[in-house]
GROMACS .gro file of C-alpha atoms in nm:
model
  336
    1UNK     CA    1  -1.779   0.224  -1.586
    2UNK     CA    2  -1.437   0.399  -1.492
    3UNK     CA    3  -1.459   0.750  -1.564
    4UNK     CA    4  -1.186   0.876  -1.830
    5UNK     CA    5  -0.973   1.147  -1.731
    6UNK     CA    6  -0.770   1.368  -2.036
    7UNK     CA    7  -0.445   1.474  -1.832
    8UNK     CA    8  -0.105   1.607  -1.981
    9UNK     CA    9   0.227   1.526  -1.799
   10UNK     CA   10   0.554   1.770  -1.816
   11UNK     CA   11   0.780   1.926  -1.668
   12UNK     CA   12   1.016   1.603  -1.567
   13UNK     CA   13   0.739   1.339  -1.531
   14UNK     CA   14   0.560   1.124  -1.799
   15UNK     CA   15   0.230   0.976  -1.826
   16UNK     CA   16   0.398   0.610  -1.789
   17UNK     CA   17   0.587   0.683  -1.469
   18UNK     CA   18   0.301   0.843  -1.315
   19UNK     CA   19   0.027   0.589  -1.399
   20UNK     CA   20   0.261   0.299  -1.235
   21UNK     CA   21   0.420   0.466  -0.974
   22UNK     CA   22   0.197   0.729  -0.844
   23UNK     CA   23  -0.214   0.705  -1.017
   24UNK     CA   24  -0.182   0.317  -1.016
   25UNK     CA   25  -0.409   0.367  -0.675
   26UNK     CA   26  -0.702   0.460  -0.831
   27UNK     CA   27  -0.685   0.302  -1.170
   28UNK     CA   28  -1.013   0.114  -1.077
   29UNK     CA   29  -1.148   0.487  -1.070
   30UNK     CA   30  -1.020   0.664  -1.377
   31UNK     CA   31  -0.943   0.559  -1.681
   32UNK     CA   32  -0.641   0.789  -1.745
   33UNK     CA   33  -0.582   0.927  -2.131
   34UNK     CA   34  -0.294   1.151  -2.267
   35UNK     CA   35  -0.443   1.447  -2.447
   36UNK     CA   36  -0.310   1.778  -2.589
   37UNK     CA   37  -0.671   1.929  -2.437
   38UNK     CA   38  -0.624   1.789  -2.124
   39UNK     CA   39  -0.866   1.883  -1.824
   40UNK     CA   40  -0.545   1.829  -1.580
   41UNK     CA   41  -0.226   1.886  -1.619
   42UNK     CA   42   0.022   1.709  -1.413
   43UNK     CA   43   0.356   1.884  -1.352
   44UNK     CA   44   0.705   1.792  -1.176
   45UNK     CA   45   0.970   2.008  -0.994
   46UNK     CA   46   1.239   1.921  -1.272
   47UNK     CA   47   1.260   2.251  -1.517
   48UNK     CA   48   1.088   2.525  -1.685
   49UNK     CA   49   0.767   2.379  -1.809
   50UNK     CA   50   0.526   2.483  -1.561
   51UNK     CA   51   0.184   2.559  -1.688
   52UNK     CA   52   0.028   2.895  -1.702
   53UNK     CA   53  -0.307   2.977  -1.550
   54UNK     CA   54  -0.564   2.780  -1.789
   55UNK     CA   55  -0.894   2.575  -1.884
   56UNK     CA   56  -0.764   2.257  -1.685
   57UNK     CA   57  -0.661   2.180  -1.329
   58UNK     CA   58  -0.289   2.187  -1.249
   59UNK     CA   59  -0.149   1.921  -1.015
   60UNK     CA   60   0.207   2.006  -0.896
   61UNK     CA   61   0.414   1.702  -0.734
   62UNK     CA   62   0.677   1.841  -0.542
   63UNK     CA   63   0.859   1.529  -0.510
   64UNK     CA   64   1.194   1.682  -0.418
   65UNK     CA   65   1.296   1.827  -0.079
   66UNK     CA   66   1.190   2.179  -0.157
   67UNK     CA   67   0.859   2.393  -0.057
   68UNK     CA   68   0.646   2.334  -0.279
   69UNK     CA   69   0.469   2.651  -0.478
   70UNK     CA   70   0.130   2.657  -0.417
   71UNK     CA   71   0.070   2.979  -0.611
   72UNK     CA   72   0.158   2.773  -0.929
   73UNK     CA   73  -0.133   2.484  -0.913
   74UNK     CA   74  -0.477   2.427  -0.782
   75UNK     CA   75  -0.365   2.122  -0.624
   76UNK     CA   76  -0.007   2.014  -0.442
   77UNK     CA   77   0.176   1.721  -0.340
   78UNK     CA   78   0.553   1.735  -0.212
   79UNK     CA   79   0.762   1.649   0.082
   80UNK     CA   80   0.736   1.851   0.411
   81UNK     CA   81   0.446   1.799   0.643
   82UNK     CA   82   0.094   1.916   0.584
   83UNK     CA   83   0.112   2.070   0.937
   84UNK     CA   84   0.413   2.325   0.826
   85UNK     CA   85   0.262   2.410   0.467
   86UNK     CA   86  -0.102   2.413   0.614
   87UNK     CA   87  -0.289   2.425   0.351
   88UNK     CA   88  -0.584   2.244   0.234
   89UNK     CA   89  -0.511   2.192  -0.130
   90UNK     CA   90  -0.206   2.057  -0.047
   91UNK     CA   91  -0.067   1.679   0.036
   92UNK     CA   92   0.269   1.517   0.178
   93UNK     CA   93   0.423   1.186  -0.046
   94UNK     CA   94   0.452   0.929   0.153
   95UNK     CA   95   0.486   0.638  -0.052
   96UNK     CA   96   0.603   0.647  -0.425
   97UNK     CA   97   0.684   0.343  -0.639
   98UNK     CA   98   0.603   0.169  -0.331
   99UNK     CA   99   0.382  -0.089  -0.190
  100UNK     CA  100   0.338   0.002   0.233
  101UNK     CA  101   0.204  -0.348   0.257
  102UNK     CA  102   0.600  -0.500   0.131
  103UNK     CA  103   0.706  -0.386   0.443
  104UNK     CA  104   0.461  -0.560   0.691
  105UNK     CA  105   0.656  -0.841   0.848
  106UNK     CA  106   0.521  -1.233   0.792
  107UNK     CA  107   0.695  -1.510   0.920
  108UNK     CA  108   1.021  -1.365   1.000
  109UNK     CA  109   1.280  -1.605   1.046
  110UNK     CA  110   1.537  -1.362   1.243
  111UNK     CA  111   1.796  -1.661   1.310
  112UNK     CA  112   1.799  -1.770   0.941
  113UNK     CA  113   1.844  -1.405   0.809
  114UNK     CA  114   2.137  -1.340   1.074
  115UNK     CA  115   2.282  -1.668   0.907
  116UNK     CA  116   2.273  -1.497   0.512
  117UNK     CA  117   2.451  -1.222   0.652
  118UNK     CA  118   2.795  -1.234   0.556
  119UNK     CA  119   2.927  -0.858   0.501
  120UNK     CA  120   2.916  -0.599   0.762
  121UNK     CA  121   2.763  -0.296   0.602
  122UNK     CA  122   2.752  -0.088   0.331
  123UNK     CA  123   2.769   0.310   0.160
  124UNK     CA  124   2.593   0.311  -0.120
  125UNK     CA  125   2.578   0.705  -0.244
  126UNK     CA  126   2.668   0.901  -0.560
  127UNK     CA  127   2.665   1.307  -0.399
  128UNK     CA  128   2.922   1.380  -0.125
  129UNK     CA  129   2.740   1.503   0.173
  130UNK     CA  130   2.987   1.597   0.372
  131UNK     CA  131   2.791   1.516   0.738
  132UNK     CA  132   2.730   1.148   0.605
  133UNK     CA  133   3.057   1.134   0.467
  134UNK     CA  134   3.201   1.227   0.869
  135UNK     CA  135   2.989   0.904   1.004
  136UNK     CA  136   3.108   0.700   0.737
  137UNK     CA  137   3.480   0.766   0.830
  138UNK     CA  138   3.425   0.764   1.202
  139UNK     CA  139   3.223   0.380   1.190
  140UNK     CA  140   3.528   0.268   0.939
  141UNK     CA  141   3.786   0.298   1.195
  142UNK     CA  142   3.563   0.016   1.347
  143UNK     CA  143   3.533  -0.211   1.047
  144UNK     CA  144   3.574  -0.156   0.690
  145UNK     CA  145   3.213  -0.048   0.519
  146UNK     CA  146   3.178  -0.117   0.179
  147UNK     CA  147   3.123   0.188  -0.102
  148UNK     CA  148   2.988   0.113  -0.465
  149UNK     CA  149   2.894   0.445  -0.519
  150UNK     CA  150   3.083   0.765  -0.596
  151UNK     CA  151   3.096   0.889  -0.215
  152UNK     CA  152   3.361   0.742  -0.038
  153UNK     CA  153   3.423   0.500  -0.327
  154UNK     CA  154   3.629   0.226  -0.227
  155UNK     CA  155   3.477  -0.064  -0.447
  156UNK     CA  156   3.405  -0.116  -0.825
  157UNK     CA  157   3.034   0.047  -0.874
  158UNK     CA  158   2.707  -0.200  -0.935
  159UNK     CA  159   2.612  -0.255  -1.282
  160UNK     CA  160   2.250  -0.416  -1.337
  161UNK     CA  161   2.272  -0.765  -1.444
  162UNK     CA  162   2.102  -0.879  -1.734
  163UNK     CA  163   1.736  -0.899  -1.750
  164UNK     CA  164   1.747  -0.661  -1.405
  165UNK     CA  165   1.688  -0.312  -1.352
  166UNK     CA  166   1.912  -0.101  -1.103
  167UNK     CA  167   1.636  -0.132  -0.788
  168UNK     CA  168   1.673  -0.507  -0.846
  169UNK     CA  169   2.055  -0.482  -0.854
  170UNK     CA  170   2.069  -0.276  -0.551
  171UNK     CA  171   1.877  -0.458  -0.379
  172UNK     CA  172   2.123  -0.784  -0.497
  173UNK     CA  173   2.369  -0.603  -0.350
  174UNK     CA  174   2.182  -0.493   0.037
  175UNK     CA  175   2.117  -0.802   0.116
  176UNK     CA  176   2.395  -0.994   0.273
  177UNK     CA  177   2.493  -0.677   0.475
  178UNK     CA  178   2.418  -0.679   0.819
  179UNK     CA  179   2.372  -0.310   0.823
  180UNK     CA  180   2.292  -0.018   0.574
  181UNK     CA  181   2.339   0.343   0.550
  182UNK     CA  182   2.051   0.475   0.536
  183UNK     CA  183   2.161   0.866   0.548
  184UNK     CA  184   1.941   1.128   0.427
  185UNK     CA  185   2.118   1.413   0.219
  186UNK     CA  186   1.956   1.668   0.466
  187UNK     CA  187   1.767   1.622   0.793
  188UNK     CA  188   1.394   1.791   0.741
  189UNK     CA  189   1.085   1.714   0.890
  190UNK     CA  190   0.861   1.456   0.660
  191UNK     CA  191   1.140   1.410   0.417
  192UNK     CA  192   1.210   1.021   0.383
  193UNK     CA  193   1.379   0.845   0.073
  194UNK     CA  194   1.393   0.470  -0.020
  195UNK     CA  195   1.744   0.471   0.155
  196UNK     CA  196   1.511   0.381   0.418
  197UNK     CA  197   1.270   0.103   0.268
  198UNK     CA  198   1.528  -0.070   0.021
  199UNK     CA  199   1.725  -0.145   0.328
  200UNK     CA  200   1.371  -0.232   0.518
  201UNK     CA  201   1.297  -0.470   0.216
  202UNK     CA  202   1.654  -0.629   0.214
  203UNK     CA  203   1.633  -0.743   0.572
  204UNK     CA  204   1.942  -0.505   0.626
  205UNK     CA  205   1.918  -0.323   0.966
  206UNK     CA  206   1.929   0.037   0.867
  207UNK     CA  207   2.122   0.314   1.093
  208UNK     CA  208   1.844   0.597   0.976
  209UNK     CA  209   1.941   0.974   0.974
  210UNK     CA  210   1.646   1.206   0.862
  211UNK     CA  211   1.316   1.276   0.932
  212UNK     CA  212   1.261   1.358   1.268
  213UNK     CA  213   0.904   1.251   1.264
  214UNK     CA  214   0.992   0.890   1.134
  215UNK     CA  215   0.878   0.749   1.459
  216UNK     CA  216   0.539   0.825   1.335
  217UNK     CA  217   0.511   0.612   1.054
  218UNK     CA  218   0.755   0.338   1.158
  219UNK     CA  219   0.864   0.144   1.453
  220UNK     CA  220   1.236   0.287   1.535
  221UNK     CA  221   1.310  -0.053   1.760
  222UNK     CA  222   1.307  -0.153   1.421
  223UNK     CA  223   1.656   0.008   1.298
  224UNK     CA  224   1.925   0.220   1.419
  225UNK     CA  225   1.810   0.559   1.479
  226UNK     CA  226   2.042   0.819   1.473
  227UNK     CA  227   1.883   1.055   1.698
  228UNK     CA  228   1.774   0.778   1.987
  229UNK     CA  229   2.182   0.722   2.029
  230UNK     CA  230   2.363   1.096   1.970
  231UNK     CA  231   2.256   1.460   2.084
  232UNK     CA  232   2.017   1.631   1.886
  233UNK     CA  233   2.021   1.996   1.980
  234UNK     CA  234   1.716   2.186   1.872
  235UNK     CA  235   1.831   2.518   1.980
  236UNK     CA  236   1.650   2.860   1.828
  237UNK     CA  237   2.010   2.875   1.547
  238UNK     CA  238   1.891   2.574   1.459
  239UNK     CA  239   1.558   2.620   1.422
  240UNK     CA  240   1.625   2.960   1.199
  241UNK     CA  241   1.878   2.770   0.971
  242UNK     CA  242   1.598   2.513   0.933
  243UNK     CA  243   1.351   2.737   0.827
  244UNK     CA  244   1.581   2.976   0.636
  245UNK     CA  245   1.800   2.788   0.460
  246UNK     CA  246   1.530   2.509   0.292
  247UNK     CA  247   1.518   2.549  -0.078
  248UNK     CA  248   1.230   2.640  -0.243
  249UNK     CA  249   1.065   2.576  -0.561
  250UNK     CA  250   1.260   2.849  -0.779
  251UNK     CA  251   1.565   2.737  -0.621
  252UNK     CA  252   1.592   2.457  -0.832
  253UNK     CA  253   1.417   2.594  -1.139
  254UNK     CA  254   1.709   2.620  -1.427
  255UNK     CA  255   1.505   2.959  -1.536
  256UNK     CA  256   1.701   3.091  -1.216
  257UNK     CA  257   2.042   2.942  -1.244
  258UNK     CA  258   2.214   3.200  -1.416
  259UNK     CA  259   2.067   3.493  -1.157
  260UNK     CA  260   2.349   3.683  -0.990
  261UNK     CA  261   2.082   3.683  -0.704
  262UNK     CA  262   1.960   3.350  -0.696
  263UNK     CA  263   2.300   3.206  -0.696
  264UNK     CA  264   2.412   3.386  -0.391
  265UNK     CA  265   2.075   3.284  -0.238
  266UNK     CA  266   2.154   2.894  -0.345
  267UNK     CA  267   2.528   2.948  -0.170
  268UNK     CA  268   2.384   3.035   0.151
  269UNK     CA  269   2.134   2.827   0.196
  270UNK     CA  270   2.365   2.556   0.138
  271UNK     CA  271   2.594   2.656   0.385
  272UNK     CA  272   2.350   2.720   0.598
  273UNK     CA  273   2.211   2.358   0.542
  274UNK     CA  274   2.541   2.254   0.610
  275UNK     CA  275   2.576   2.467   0.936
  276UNK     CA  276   2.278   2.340   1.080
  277UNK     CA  277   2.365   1.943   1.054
  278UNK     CA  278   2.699   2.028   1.246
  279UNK     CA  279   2.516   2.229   1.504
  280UNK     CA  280   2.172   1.945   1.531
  281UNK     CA  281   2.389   1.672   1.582
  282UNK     CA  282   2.648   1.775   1.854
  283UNK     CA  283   2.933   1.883   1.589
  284UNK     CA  284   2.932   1.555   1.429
  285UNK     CA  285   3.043   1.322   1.725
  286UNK     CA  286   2.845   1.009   1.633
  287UNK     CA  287   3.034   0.827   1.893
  288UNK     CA  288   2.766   0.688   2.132
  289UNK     CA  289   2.564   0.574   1.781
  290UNK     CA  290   2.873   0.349   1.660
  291UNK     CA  291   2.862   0.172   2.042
  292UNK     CA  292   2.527   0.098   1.986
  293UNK     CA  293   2.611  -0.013   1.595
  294UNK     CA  294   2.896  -0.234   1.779
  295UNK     CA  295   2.671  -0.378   2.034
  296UNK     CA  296   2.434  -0.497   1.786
  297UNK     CA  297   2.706  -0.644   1.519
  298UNK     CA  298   2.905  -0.805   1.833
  299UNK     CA  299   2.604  -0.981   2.012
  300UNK     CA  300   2.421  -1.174   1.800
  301UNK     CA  301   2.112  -1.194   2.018
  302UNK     CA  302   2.097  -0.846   2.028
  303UNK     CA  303   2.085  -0.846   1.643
  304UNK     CA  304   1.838  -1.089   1.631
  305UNK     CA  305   1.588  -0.905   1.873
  306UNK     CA  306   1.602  -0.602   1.636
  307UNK     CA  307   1.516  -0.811   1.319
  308UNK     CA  308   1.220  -0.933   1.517
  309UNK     CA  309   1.083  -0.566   1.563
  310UNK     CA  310   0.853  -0.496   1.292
  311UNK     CA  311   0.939  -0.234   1.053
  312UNK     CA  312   0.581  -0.045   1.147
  313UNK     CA  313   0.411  -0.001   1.440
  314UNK     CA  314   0.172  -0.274   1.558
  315UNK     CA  315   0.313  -0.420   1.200
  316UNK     CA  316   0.016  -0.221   1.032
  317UNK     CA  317   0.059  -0.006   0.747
  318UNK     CA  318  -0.052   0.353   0.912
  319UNK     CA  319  -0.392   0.462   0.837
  320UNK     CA  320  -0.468   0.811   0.698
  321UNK     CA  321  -0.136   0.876   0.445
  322UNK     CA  322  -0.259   0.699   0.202
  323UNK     CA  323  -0.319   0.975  -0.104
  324UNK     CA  324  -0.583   0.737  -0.258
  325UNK     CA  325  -0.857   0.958  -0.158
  326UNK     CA  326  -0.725   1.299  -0.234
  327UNK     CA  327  -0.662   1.199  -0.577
  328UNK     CA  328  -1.022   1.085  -0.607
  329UNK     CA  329  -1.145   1.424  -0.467
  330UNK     CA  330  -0.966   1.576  -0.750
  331UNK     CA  331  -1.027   1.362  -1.063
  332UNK     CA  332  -1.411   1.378  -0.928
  333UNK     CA  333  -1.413   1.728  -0.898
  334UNK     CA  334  -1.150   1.981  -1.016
  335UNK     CA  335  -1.021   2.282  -0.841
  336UNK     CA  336  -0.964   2.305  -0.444
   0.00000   0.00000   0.00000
């Protein structure tokens, strides 16, 4: 017999997005209800409602590019790596509102994908960031790319077709491109986005900016990484920007929007954000990335050898990221 859990959701998350996306791992555990006396509460990063100090366990998912506040839960989840936020109630995201095993490669017919590719590549973002924006401009001089969204527009926007939702639209749309961008808004260690998988799932070779660590999950023969193919400097300004200008938790809190104090702290951070990208990748000269970008959309055996790379390594979903037994740990026990 399952064992039944009584959990509240808030702050930005609800008990059916949750149970698919996120719990639907151990629903042959728990048998999950909704209750107003809830022995968990499970809280997101998006507003005000985080809960106070109480008779239940509070599980904070960070799942937003931020450090995460461990002060404000007994257990965490979010983005950076467990080895900077080194703590043992606390857990990266890897996957969410994803399957790892999609992405193991079966039967790939390289030759026949190459032959359904008939557009070049695509832009698909809605927030102007302005060091994605700068490769998007330099790579267009080469060929026209291809921009639904509201960055760099230059195309009417996708619209979900009837009887789709937007992930099944967009990913109607990725696949006859030869390549996507697959930009990050920010370069930080363990923060990954599907602009990375919905390419992977679309057959659509990705040119990947972001985590630096992505060679540990996935197989970067796989896709164009940025770093492999420009000048990544790592130089102590760098590293201080990195560290200093990350936004945290009550960054993003609207409690703290309106502080005289907070919003200067927002400003700087984002320049400093901004600051850093220019000086990690060599001022923005993505030149030696676009030859390799050429070589592959100009030689079609090149192209080919790529889309026979798996997308992981040894084409094995990683062991140890699943969160499958941390969330076990809690729902069996309680508090860290």
């Amino acid at each position: 017999m399952k064992k039944k859990i009584r959990i509240k959701f808030q702050n930005g998350v609800n008990y059916q997005i949750i149970i698919n996306q996120v719990l639907n791992i151990v629903l042959d555990e728990f048998e999950f209800e909704e209750s107003d006396q809830p022995d968990f509460i499970f809280f997101g990063p998006y507003g005000n409602d985080v809960p106070a100090p109480g008779p239940y366990v509070r599980i904070g998912y960070f799942c937003e590019n931020v450090i995460p506040d461990l002060d404000s839960c007994e257990w965490a989840f979010g983005i950076p790596r467990e080895q900077e936020i080194n703590n043992p109630k606390y857990k990266r995201i890897q996957w969410h509102n994803l399957n790892p095993e999609d992405l193991v490669k079966k039967n790939v017919d390289a030759e026949q994908i190459l032959a359904s590719k008939n557009k070049f590549c695509n832009f698909l973002y809605s927030h102007r960031v302005p060091y994605r924006e700068e490769f998007f401009r330099q790579l267009s001089k080469y060929k026209k790319i291809d921009a639904p969204g509201k960055s760099m527009n230059n195309m009417p926007s996708i619209d979900s077709r009837p009887g789709e939702d937007l992930w099944t639209s967009k990913h109607h749309f990725l696949s006859p491109y030869k390549f996507t961008i697959a930009f990050e808004n920010y370069v930080y260690p363990g923060y990954q986005t599907e602009k990375l998988y919905d390419a992977m799932l679309c057959q659509s070779i990705p040119i990947y900016c972001g985590d630096p660590f992505i060679g540990d999950i996935f197989n970067t023969k796989s896709f164009v990484n940025t770093p492999d193919y420009t000048d990544v400097n790592n130089t102590t300004l760098v590293r201080w920007l990195e560290r200093n200008s990350q936004c945290n938790f009550e960054d993003i809190r609207p409690a703290f929007y309106r502080s005289p104090q907070n919003r200067v702290q927002r400003k700087l951070k984002a320049i400093g954000r901004e600051l850093k990208m220019k000086q990690q990748f060599n001022k923005l000269d993505f030149s030696s990335l676009i030859e390799r970008i050429i070589d592959l959309d100009t030689s079609p055996e090149k192209y080919i050898a790529m889309l026979q790379q798996p997308w992981f390594n040894d084409n094995k979903v990683p062991q140890g990221i699943s969160l499958r037994e941390r969330w076990i740990e809690i729902f069996s026990g309680g508090k860290a």
